[in-house]
Amino acid sequence: MTTLKVKDKKGAAAGTVKTDEAIFAIEPNLFAVHQVVRSQMAAARAGTHSTKTRGLVRGGGRKPWRQKGTGRARQGTIRAPQWKGGGVVFGPTPRSHGFKVPNKVVKLAMKSAISAKVADGNFFVVDALDFDKPSTKEAIKTLDALGLKDKKITIILGNEDTDAYLSLRNIPRVRPIFAFEANTYDIVDNTAVLATKEAVTYLGEVLS
């Protein structure tokens, strides 16, 4: 078991939480992380790029000149690729750029990303992020007390922490996500990760 220190909203020590070494203390598999991040970024691409082939370009229905006797190369249409305003050869068409990664590789990448953050001392645990109502001002005070103000951070919240999510979402360089939507890219793309005790427990159950 790996023990992580827990702080409260004011930055004071609030005990510890025990975590599974197979999730929070493994040797990071960089290849798995690379594959999963590539997959996520590829799936996020719109894939709406499009070009017109010679059959789609308007016009060019008439043969520009007769086949023989002109001394020029034969041409069937002014919309052929070699003509200005003609179609595009092998141009991009709308498609999905996403590719499938096995579930066990996705889990391994998540474990690797979390373990790397823990090993580097950039994974922080807070007892809870309870707010009476959504308040960005209070959220900023909390981050300041935890020593995370002005850092690019991902905050993993409990699945019911709606007020905390609404309080944090407008702060620059802060990316709040619920535990059920935690993913490798969001864990890697930051300076530090802050997770609630509830979120740590949830990740331990899902990734075990």
Coordinates of N, CA and C in Angstrom, one line a residue:
M1 N 0.8 -1.2 0.0 CA 0.0 0.0 0.0 C 0.9 1.3 0.0
T2 N 0.4 2.3 -0.7 CA 1.1 3.6 -0.7 C 0.2 4.6 0.1
T3 N 0.9 5.3 0.9 CA 0.2 6.3 1.8 C 0.4 7.7 1.2
L4 N -0.7 8.4 1.0 CA -0.6 9.8 0.5 C -1.1 10.8 1.6
K5 N -0.5 11.9 1.7 CA -0.9 12.9 2.7 C -2.1 13.6 2.2
V6 N -3.0 13.9 3.2 CA -4.2 14.6 2.8 C -4.3 16.0 3.6
K7 N -4.7 17.0 2.9 CA -4.9 18.3 3.4 C -6.3 18.7 3.4
D8 N -6.7 19.7 4.3 CA -8.1 20.2 4.2 C -8.1 21.5 3.3
K9 N -9.2 22.1 3.2 CA -9.4 23.3 2.3 C -8.5 24.4 2.7
K10 N -8.1 24.5 4.0 CA -7.2 25.6 4.5 C -5.7 25.3 4.4
G11 N -5.4 24.1 3.9 CA -4.0 23.7 3.7 C -3.4 23.0 4.9
A12 N -4.2 22.8 5.9 CA -3.7 22.1 7.1 C -3.7 20.6 6.9
A13 N -2.8 19.8 7.6 CA -2.8 18.4 7.5 C -4.1 17.8 8.0
A14 N -4.6 16.8 7.2 CA -5.9 16.2 7.6 C -5.8 14.7 7.5
G15 N -4.6 14.1 7.9 CA -4.4 12.7 7.9 C -3.8 12.2 6.6
T16 N -4.1 10.9 6.3 CA -3.5 10.2 5.2 C -4.6 9.3 4.5
V17 N -4.3 8.9 3.3 CA -5.2 7.9 2.7 C -4.3 6.8 2.1
K18 N -4.7 5.6 2.3 CA -3.9 4.5 1.8 C -4.4 4.1 0.4
T19 N -3.5 3.9 -0.6 CA -3.8 3.6 -1.9 C -3.1 2.4 -2.4
D20 N -3.6 1.8 -3.4 CA -3.0 0.5 -4.0 C -1.7 0.8 -4.8
E21 N -0.6 0.2 -4.4 CA 0.6 0.4 -5.1 C 0.5 0.0 -6.6
A22 N -0.3 -0.9 -6.9 CA -0.5 -1.3 -8.3 C -1.1 -0.2 -9.2
I23 N -1.6 0.9 -8.6 CA -2.2 2.0 -9.3 C -1.5 3.3 -9.1
F24 N -1.0 3.5 -7.9 CA -0.4 4.8 -7.5 C 1.2 4.7 -7.4
A25 N 1.7 3.6 -7.6 CA 3.2 3.5 -7.5 C 3.8 2.4 -8.4
I26 N 3.4 2.4 -9.7 CA 4.0 1.5 -10.6 C 5.1 2.2 -11.4
E27 N 5.9 1.4 -12.1 CA 6.8 2.0 -13.0 C 6.1 2.5 -14.3
P28 N 6.1 3.8 -14.6 CA 5.3 4.3 -15.7 C 5.7 3.7 -17.0
N29 N 4.7 3.3 -17.8 CA 4.9 2.7 -19.1 C 4.6 3.9 -20.1
L30 N 5.7 4.5 -20.6 CA 5.6 5.7 -21.4 C 5.0 5.4 -22.8
F31 N 5.2 4.2 -23.3 CA 4.6 3.8 -24.6 C 3.1 3.8 -24.5
A32 N 2.6 3.2 -23.4 CA 1.1 3.2 -23.2 C 0.5 4.6 -23.1
V33 N 1.2 5.4 -22.3 CA 0.8 6.8 -22.2 C 0.8 7.5 -23.5
H34 N 1.8 7.3 -24.3 CA 1.9 7.9 -25.6 C 0.8 7.5 -26.5
Q35 N 0.5 6.2 -26.5 CA -0.6 5.6 -27.4 C -1.9 6.2 -27.0
V36 N -2.2 6.2 -25.7 CA -3.5 6.7 -25.3 C -3.7 8.2 -25.5
V37 N -2.7 9.0 -25.3 CA -2.8 10.4 -25.5 C -2.9 10.7 -27.0
R38 N -2.2 10.0 -27.9 CA -2.4 10.1 -29.3 C -3.8 9.8 -29.7
S39 N -4.4 8.7 -29.1 CA -5.7 8.3 -29.4 C -6.7 9.4 -29.1
Q40 N -6.5 10.0 -27.9 CA -7.5 11.0 -27.4 C -7.4 12.3 -28.3
M41 N -6.2 12.7 -28.6 CA -6.0 13.8 -29.5 C -6.5 13.6 -30.9
A42 N -6.4 12.4 -31.4 CA -6.9 12.1 -32.7 C -8.4 12.1 -32.7
A43 N -9.0 11.5 -31.7 CA -10.4 11.5 -31.6 C -11.1 12.9 -31.5
A44 N -10.3 13.8 -31.0 CA -10.8 15.2 -30.8 C -10.8 16.0 -32.1
R45 N -10.1 15.5 -33.1 CA -10.0 16.2 -34.4 C -11.4 16.2 -35.1
A46 N -11.7 17.3 -35.7 CA -13.0 17.4 -36.3 C -13.1 16.5 -37.5
G47 N -12.1 16.4 -38.3 CA -12.1 15.5 -39.5 C -13.0 16.0 -40.6
T48 N -13.2 17.4 -40.6 CA -14.2 17.9 -41.6 C -13.5 18.5 -42.9
H49 N -12.1 18.3 -42.9 CA -11.4 18.8 -44.1 C -11.9 18.1 -45.4
S50 N -12.0 18.9 -46.4 CA -12.6 18.3 -47.7 C -12.0 19.0 -48.9
T51 N -11.9 18.3 -50.0 CA -11.5 18.9 -51.3 C -12.4 18.3 -52.4
K52 N -12.4 18.9 -53.5 CA -13.2 18.5 -54.6 C -12.3 17.8 -55.7
T53 N -12.8 16.6 -56.1 CA -12.1 15.9 -57.2 C -12.6 16.5 -58.5
R54 N -12.0 16.0 -59.6 CA -12.4 16.6 -60.9 C -13.8 16.3 -61.2
G55 N -14.4 15.3 -60.6 CA -15.8 15.0 -60.8 C -16.8 15.9 -60.1
L56 N -16.2 16.6 -59.1 CA -17.1 17.5 -58.2 C -16.9 19.0 -58.5
V57 N -15.9 19.4 -59.2 CA -15.7 20.8 -59.6 C -16.7 21.2 -60.7
R58 N -17.3 22.3 -60.5 CA -18.3 22.8 -61.5 C -17.7 23.2 -62.8
G59 N -18.3 22.8 -63.9 CA -17.9 23.2 -65.2 C -17.0 22.1 -65.8
G60 N -16.4 22.5 -67.0 CA -15.5 21.6 -67.7 C -16.2 20.4 -68.4
G61 N -17.4 20.6 -68.7 CA -18.1 19.5 -69.4 C -17.8 19.4 -70.9
R62 N -17.3 20.5 -71.5 CA -17.0 20.5 -72.9 C -15.5 20.2 -73.1
K63 N -15.1 19.5 -74.1 CA -13.7 19.2 -74.4 C -13.1 20.5 -74.9
P64 N -12.0 20.9 -74.3 CA -11.4 22.3 -74.7 C -11.0 22.4 -76.1
W65 N -10.5 21.4 -76.7 CA -10.2 21.4 -78.1 C -10.2 20.0 -78.7
R66 N -10.2 19.9 -80.0 CA -10.3 18.5 -80.6 C -9.1 17.7 -80.3
Q67 N -9.3 16.4 -80.4 CA -8.3 15.4 -80.0 C -7.0 15.5 -80.7
K68 N -7.1 15.6 -82.0 CA -5.9 15.6 -82.9 C -5.8 16.8 -83.8
G69 N -4.6 17.1 -84.2 CA -4.3 18.1 -85.2 C -4.0 19.5 -84.7
T70 N -4.0 19.7 -83.4 CA -3.7 21.1 -82.9 C -2.3 21.3 -82.5
G71 N -1.6 20.2 -82.3 CA -0.2 20.3 -81.9 C 0.0 20.3 -80.4
R72 N -1.2 20.4 -79.7 CA -1.1 20.5 -78.2 C -1.5 19.1 -77.6
A73 N -1.2 19.0 -76.4 CA -1.5 17.7 -75.7 C -3.0 17.5 -75.6
R74 N -3.5 16.3 -75.7 CA -4.9 16.1 -75.7 C -5.4 16.4 -74.3
Q75 N -6.6 17.0 -74.3 CA -7.3 17.3 -73.0 C -8.8 17.0 -73.1
G76 N -9.3 16.4 -72.0 CA -10.7 16.1 -72.0 C -11.6 17.0 -71.3
T77 N -11.0 17.8 -70.4 CA -11.8 18.8 -69.6 C -10.8 19.8 -68.9
I78 N -11.3 21.0 -68.8 CA -10.5 22.0 -68.1 C -10.6 21.9 -66.6
R79 N -11.2 20.9 -66.1 CA -11.3 20.6 -64.7 C -10.4 19.5 -64.2
A80 N -9.5 19.0 -65.1 CA -8.5 18.0 -64.8 C -7.5 18.6 -63.8
P81 N -6.9 17.8 -63.0 CA -6.0 18.3 -61.9 C -4.9 19.2 -62.4
Q82 N -4.4 19.0 -63.7 CA -3.3 19.9 -64.1 C -3.7 21.3 -64.5
W83 N -5.0 21.5 -64.6 CA -5.5 22.8 -65.0 C -5.8 23.7 -63.7
K84 N -5.6 25.0 -63.9 CA -5.9 25.9 -62.8 C -7.4 25.9 -62.6
G85 N -7.8 25.7 -61.3 CA -9.2 25.6 -61.0 C -9.8 24.2 -61.2
G86 N -8.8 23.3 -61.5 CA -9.3 21.9 -61.6 C -9.4 21.2 -60.3
G87 N -9.7 19.9 -60.4 CA -9.9 19.1 -59.1 C -8.6 18.8 -58.4
V88 N -8.7 18.2 -57.3 CA -7.5 17.9 -56.5 C -7.3 16.3 -56.5
V89 N -6.1 15.9 -56.7 CA -5.8 14.5 -56.7 C -5.5 14.0 -55.3
F90 N -6.2 13.0 -54.8 CA -6.0 12.3 -53.5 C -6.0 13.3 -52.4
G91 N -6.9 14.3 -52.5 CA -7.1 15.3 -51.4 C -7.8 14.7 -50.2
P92 N -7.8 15.4 -49.1 CA -8.4 15.0 -47.9 C -10.0 15.0 -48.0
T93 N -10.6 14.0 -47.4 CA -12.1 14.0 -47.4 C -12.5 13.8 -45.9
P94 N -13.7 14.2 -45.6 CA -14.2 14.0 -44.2 C -14.1 12.6 -43.7
R95 N -13.5 12.5 -42.5 CA -13.3 11.1 -42.0 C -13.0 11.3 -40.5
S96 N -13.1 10.2 -39.8 CA -12.7 10.2 -38.4 C -11.2 9.8 -38.2
H97 N -10.5 10.5 -37.4 CA -9.1 10.3 -37.2 C -8.8 9.3 -36.0
G98 N -9.9 9.0 -35.3 CA -9.8 8.2 -34.1 C -9.3 6.8 -34.4
F99 N -8.7 6.2 -33.4 CA -8.3 4.8 -33.5 C -8.4 4.1 -32.1
K100 N -8.7 2.9 -32.1 CA -9.0 2.1 -30.9 C -7.8 1.7 -30.2
V101 N -7.8 1.9 -28.9 CA -6.7 1.4 -28.0 C -7.4 0.4 -27.0
P102 N -6.8 -0.8 -26.8 CA -7.3 -1.8 -25.9 C -7.6 -1.2 -24.5
N103 N -8.6 -1.7 -23.9 CA -9.0 -1.2 -22.5 C -7.8 -1.4 -21.5
K104 N -7.1 -2.5 -21.6 CA -6.1 -2.8 -20.6 C -4.9 -1.8 -20.8
V105 N -4.7 -1.3 -22.1 CA -3.7 -0.3 -22.3 C -4.1 1.1 -21.8
V106 N -5.4 1.4 -21.9 CA -6.0 2.6 -21.4 C -5.8 2.7 -19.9
K107 N -6.1 1.5 -19.2 CA -5.9 1.5 -17.7 C -4.5 1.6 -17.4
L108 N -3.6 0.9 -18.1 CA -2.2 1.0 -17.8 C -1.6 2.4 -18.0
A109 N -2.1 3.1 -19.0 CA -1.7 4.5 -19.2 C -2.2 5.4 -18.1
M110 N -3.4 5.2 -17.6 CA -3.9 6.0 -16.4 C -3.1 5.7 -15.2
K111 N -2.8 4.5 -14.9 CA -2.0 4.1 -13.8 C -0.6 4.7 -13.9
S112 N 0.0 4.7 -15.1 CA 1.3 5.2 -15.3 C 1.4 6.7 -15.1
A113 N 0.3 7.4 -15.6 CA 0.3 8.9 -15.5 C 0.1 9.3 -14.0
I114 N -0.8 8.6 -13.3 CA -1.0 8.9 -11.9 C 0.3 8.6 -11.1
S115 N 0.9 7.4 -11.3 CA 2.1 7.0 -10.6 C 3.3 8.0 -10.8
A116 N 3.4 8.5 -12.1 CA 4.4 9.5 -12.4 C 4.2 10.8 -11.6
K117 N 3.0 11.2 -11.5 CA 2.7 12.4 -10.7 C 3.0 12.2 -9.3
V118 N 2.6 11.1 -8.7 CA 2.9 10.8 -7.3 C 4.4 10.8 -7.1
A119 N 5.1 10.1 -8.0 CA 6.6 10.0 -7.8 C 7.3 11.4 -7.9
D120 N 6.7 12.3 -8.7 CA 7.3 13.6 -8.8 C 6.9 14.6 -7.8
G121 N 6.0 14.1 -6.9 CA 5.5 15.0 -5.8 C 4.5 16.0 -6.3
N122 N 3.8 15.7 -7.5 CA 2.9 16.7 -8.0 C 1.4 16.1 -8.0
F123 N 1.2 15.2 -7.1 CA -0.2 14.6 -6.9 C -0.6 15.0 -5.5
F124 N -1.6 15.8 -5.4 CA -2.0 16.3 -4.1 C -3.4 15.8 -3.8
V125 N -3.7 15.5 -2.5 CA -5.0 15.0 -2.1 C -5.6 16.0 -1.1
V126 N -6.8 16.4 -1.3 CA -7.6 17.3 -0.4 C -8.7 16.5 0.2
D127 N -9.0 16.7 1.5 CA -10.1 16.0 2.1 C -11.4 16.1 1.4
A128 N -11.8 17.3 1.1 CA -13.0 17.6 0.4 C -13.0 19.0 -0.1
L129 N -13.7 19.3 -1.2 CA -13.9 20.6 -1.7 C -15.4 21.0 -1.6
D130 N -15.8 21.3 -0.4 CA -17.2 21.5 -0.2 C -17.5 23.1 -0.3
F131 N -18.4 23.5 -1.0 CA -18.8 24.9 -1.1 C -20.3 25.0 -0.9
D132 N -20.7 26.0 -0.1 CA -22.2 26.2 0.2 C -22.9 26.5 -1.1
K133 N -22.2 27.2 -1.9 CA -22.8 27.6 -3.2 C -21.6 27.8 -4.2
P134 N -21.8 27.8 -5.5 CA -20.7 28.1 -6.4 C -20.1 29.4 -6.2
S135 N -18.8 29.5 -6.0 CA -18.1 30.7 -5.7 C -16.7 30.6 -6.2
T136 N -16.4 31.3 -7.3 CA -15.0 31.3 -7.8 C -14.1 32.0 -6.9
K137 N -14.5 33.0 -6.1 CA -13.7 33.7 -5.2 C -13.2 32.7 -4.1
E138 N -14.1 32.0 -3.6 CA -13.8 31.0 -2.5 C -12.8 29.9 -3.1
A139 N -13.1 29.5 -4.3 CA -12.2 28.5 -4.9 C -10.8 28.9 -5.1
I140 N -10.6 30.2 -5.4 CA -9.3 30.8 -5.6 C -8.6 30.8 -4.2
K141 N -9.3 31.2 -3.2 CA -8.8 31.2 -1.8 C -8.3 29.8 -1.4
T142 N -9.1 28.8 -1.8 CA -8.7 27.4 -1.4 C -7.5 27.0 -2.1
L143 N -7.4 27.3 -3.4 CA -6.2 26.9 -4.2 C -4.9 27.6 -3.6
D144 N -5.1 28.9 -3.2 CA -4.0 29.6 -2.6 C -3.6 29.0 -1.3
A145 N -4.5 28.5 -0.5 CA -4.2 27.9 0.8 C -3.5 26.6 0.6
L146 N -3.8 25.9 -0.5 CA -3.1 24.6 -0.9 C -1.8 24.8 -1.6
G147 N -1.4 26.0 -1.9 CA -0.2 26.3 -2.6 C -0.2 26.0 -4.0
L148 N -1.4 26.0 -4.6 CA -1.6 25.7 -6.1 C -2.1 26.9 -6.9
K149 N -2.1 28.1 -6.3 CA -2.6 29.2 -7.1 C -1.6 29.5 -8.2
D150 N -2.2 29.9 -9.4 CA -1.5 30.3 -10.6 C -0.8 29.1 -11.3
K151 N -1.0 27.9 -10.8 CA -0.4 26.8 -11.5 C -1.4 26.1 -12.4
K152 N -0.8 25.5 -13.5 CA -1.7 24.8 -14.4 C -2.0 23.4 -13.7
I153 N -3.3 23.2 -13.3 CA -3.6 22.0 -12.6 C -4.9 21.4 -13.1
T154 N -4.9 20.1 -12.9 CA -6.2 19.3 -13.1 C -6.7 18.9 -11.8
I155 N -8.0 19.2 -11.5 CA -8.6 18.9 -10.3 C -9.6 17.8 -10.5
I156 N -9.4 16.7 -9.8 CA -10.3 15.5 -10.0 C -11.3 15.6 -8.8
L157 N -12.6 15.8 -9.1 CA -13.6 15.9 -8.0 C -14.4 14.7 -7.9
G158 N -15.1 14.6 -6.7 CA -16.0 13.5 -6.5 C -17.2 13.6 -7.5
N159 N -17.8 12.6 -7.9 CA -18.9 12.6 -8.9 C -20.1 13.4 -8.6
E160 N -20.2 13.9 -7.3 CA -21.4 14.7 -6.9 C -21.0 16.1 -6.6
D161 N -19.7 16.5 -6.8 CA -19.2 17.8 -6.4 C -19.5 18.8 -7.4
T162 N -20.8 19.1 -7.6 CA -21.2 20.0 -8.7 C -20.9 21.5 -8.3
D163 N -21.1 21.9 -7.1 CA -20.8 23.2 -6.7 C -19.3 23.5 -6.8
A164 N -18.5 22.5 -6.5 CA -17.0 22.7 -6.6 C -16.6 22.9 -8.1
Y165 N -17.3 22.1 -8.9 CA -17.0 22.2 -10.4 C -17.3 23.6 -10.9
L166 N -18.5 24.1 -10.5 CA -18.9 25.4 -11.0 C -18.1 26.5 -10.4
S167 N -17.5 26.3 -9.2 CA -16.6 27.3 -8.6 C -15.3 27.3 -9.3
L168 N -14.8 26.2 -9.8 CA -13.4 26.1 -10.3 C -13.3 26.3 -11.8
R169 N -14.4 26.1 -12.5 CA -14.3 26.0 -14.0 C -13.9 27.3 -14.7
N170 N -14.1 28.5 -14.0 CA -13.8 29.8 -14.7 C -12.4 30.3 -14.3
I171 N -11.6 29.5 -13.5 CA -10.3 30.0 -13.1 C -9.3 29.6 -14.2
P172 N -8.5 30.6 -14.6 CA -7.5 30.3 -15.7 C -6.5 29.2 -15.3
R173 N -6.2 28.4 -16.2 CA -5.2 27.3 -16.0 C -5.6 26.2 -15.0
V174 N -6.9 26.2 -14.7 CA -7.5 25.2 -13.8 C -8.5 24.4 -14.6
R175 N -8.4 23.0 -14.6 CA -9.3 22.2 -15.3 C -9.9 21.2 -14.4
P176 N -11.2 21.5 -13.9 CA -11.9 20.6 -13.0 C -12.6 19.5 -13.8
I177 N -12.5 18.3 -13.4 CA -13.2 17.2 -14.0 C -13.7 16.3 -12.9
F178 N -14.8 15.5 -13.2 CA -15.3 14.6 -12.2 C -14.5 13.3 -12.3
A179 N -14.6 12.5 -11.2 CA -13.8 11.3 -11.2 C -14.1 10.3 -12.3
F180 N -15.4 10.3 -12.7 CA -15.8 9.3 -13.7 C -15.3 9.6 -15.1
E181 N -14.9 10.9 -15.3 CA -14.3 11.3 -16.6 C -12.8 11.5 -16.6
A182 N -12.2 11.1 -15.5 CA -10.7 11.2 -15.5 C -10.1 10.4 -16.6
N183 N -9.1 11.0 -17.2 CA -8.4 10.3 -18.3 C -6.9 10.7 -18.4
T184 N -6.2 10.0 -19.2 CA -4.7 10.1 -19.2 C -4.3 11.5 -19.6
Y185 N -4.9 12.0 -20.7 CA -4.5 13.3 -21.2 C -4.7 14.4 -20.1
D186 N -5.8 14.5 -19.4 CA -6.0 15.5 -18.4 C -5.0 15.4 -17.2
I187 N -4.6 14.1 -17.0 CA -3.6 13.9 -15.9 C -2.2 14.3 -16.3
V188 N -1.9 14.2 -17.6 CA -0.6 14.5 -18.0 C -0.4 16.0 -18.4
D189 N -1.4 16.6 -18.9 CA -1.3 17.9 -19.5 C -1.5 19.0 -18.4
N190 N -0.6 19.1 -17.4 CA -0.7 20.0 -16.3 C 0.7 20.0 -15.6
T191 N 0.7 20.9 -14.6 CA 1.9 21.0 -13.7 C 1.7 20.1 -12.5
A192 N 0.4 20.0 -12.0 CA 0.1 19.2 -10.9 C -1.4 18.7 -10.9
V193 N -1.6 17.7 -10.2 CA -3.0 17.1 -10.1 C -3.5 17.2 -8.6
L194 N -4.7 17.7 -8.4 CA -5.3 17.8 -7.1 C -6.5 16.9 -7.2
A195 N -6.7 16.0 -6.2 CA -7.8 15.1 -6.2 C -8.4 15.1 -4.8
T196 N -9.7 15.0 -4.7 CA -10.4 14.8 -3.5 C -10.2 13.4 -3.0
K197 N -10.4 13.2 -1.7 CA -10.2 11.9 -1.1 C -11.2 10.9 -1.7
E198 N -12.4 11.4 -2.0 CA -13.5 10.6 -2.6 C -13.0 10.2 -4.0
A199 N -12.4 11.1 -4.8 CA -12.0 10.8 -6.1 C -10.9 9.7 -6.1
V200 N -10.0 9.8 -5.2 CA -8.9 8.9 -5.1 C -9.4 7.5 -4.8
T201 N -10.4 7.4 -3.9 CA -11.1 6.1 -3.7 C -11.7 5.5 -4.9
Y202 N -12.4 6.4 -5.7 CA -13.1 6.0 -6.9 C -12.1 5.5 -7.9
L203 N -11.0 6.2 -8.1 CA -10.0 5.8 -9.1 C -9.4 4.4 -8.7
G204 N -9.2 4.3 -7.4 CA -8.7 3.0 -7.0 C -9.6 1.8 -7.3
E205 N -10.9 2.1 -7.2 CA -11.9 1.0 -7.5 C -12.0 0.7 -9.0
V206 N -12.0 1.8 -9.8 CA -12.1 1.6 -11.2 C -10.9 1.0 -11.9
L207 N -9.7 1.4 -11.4 CA -8.5 0.9 -12.1 C -7.9 -0.4 -11.5
S208 N -8.5 -0.9 -10.4 CA -8.0 -2.1 -9.8 C -8.3 -3.3 -10.7

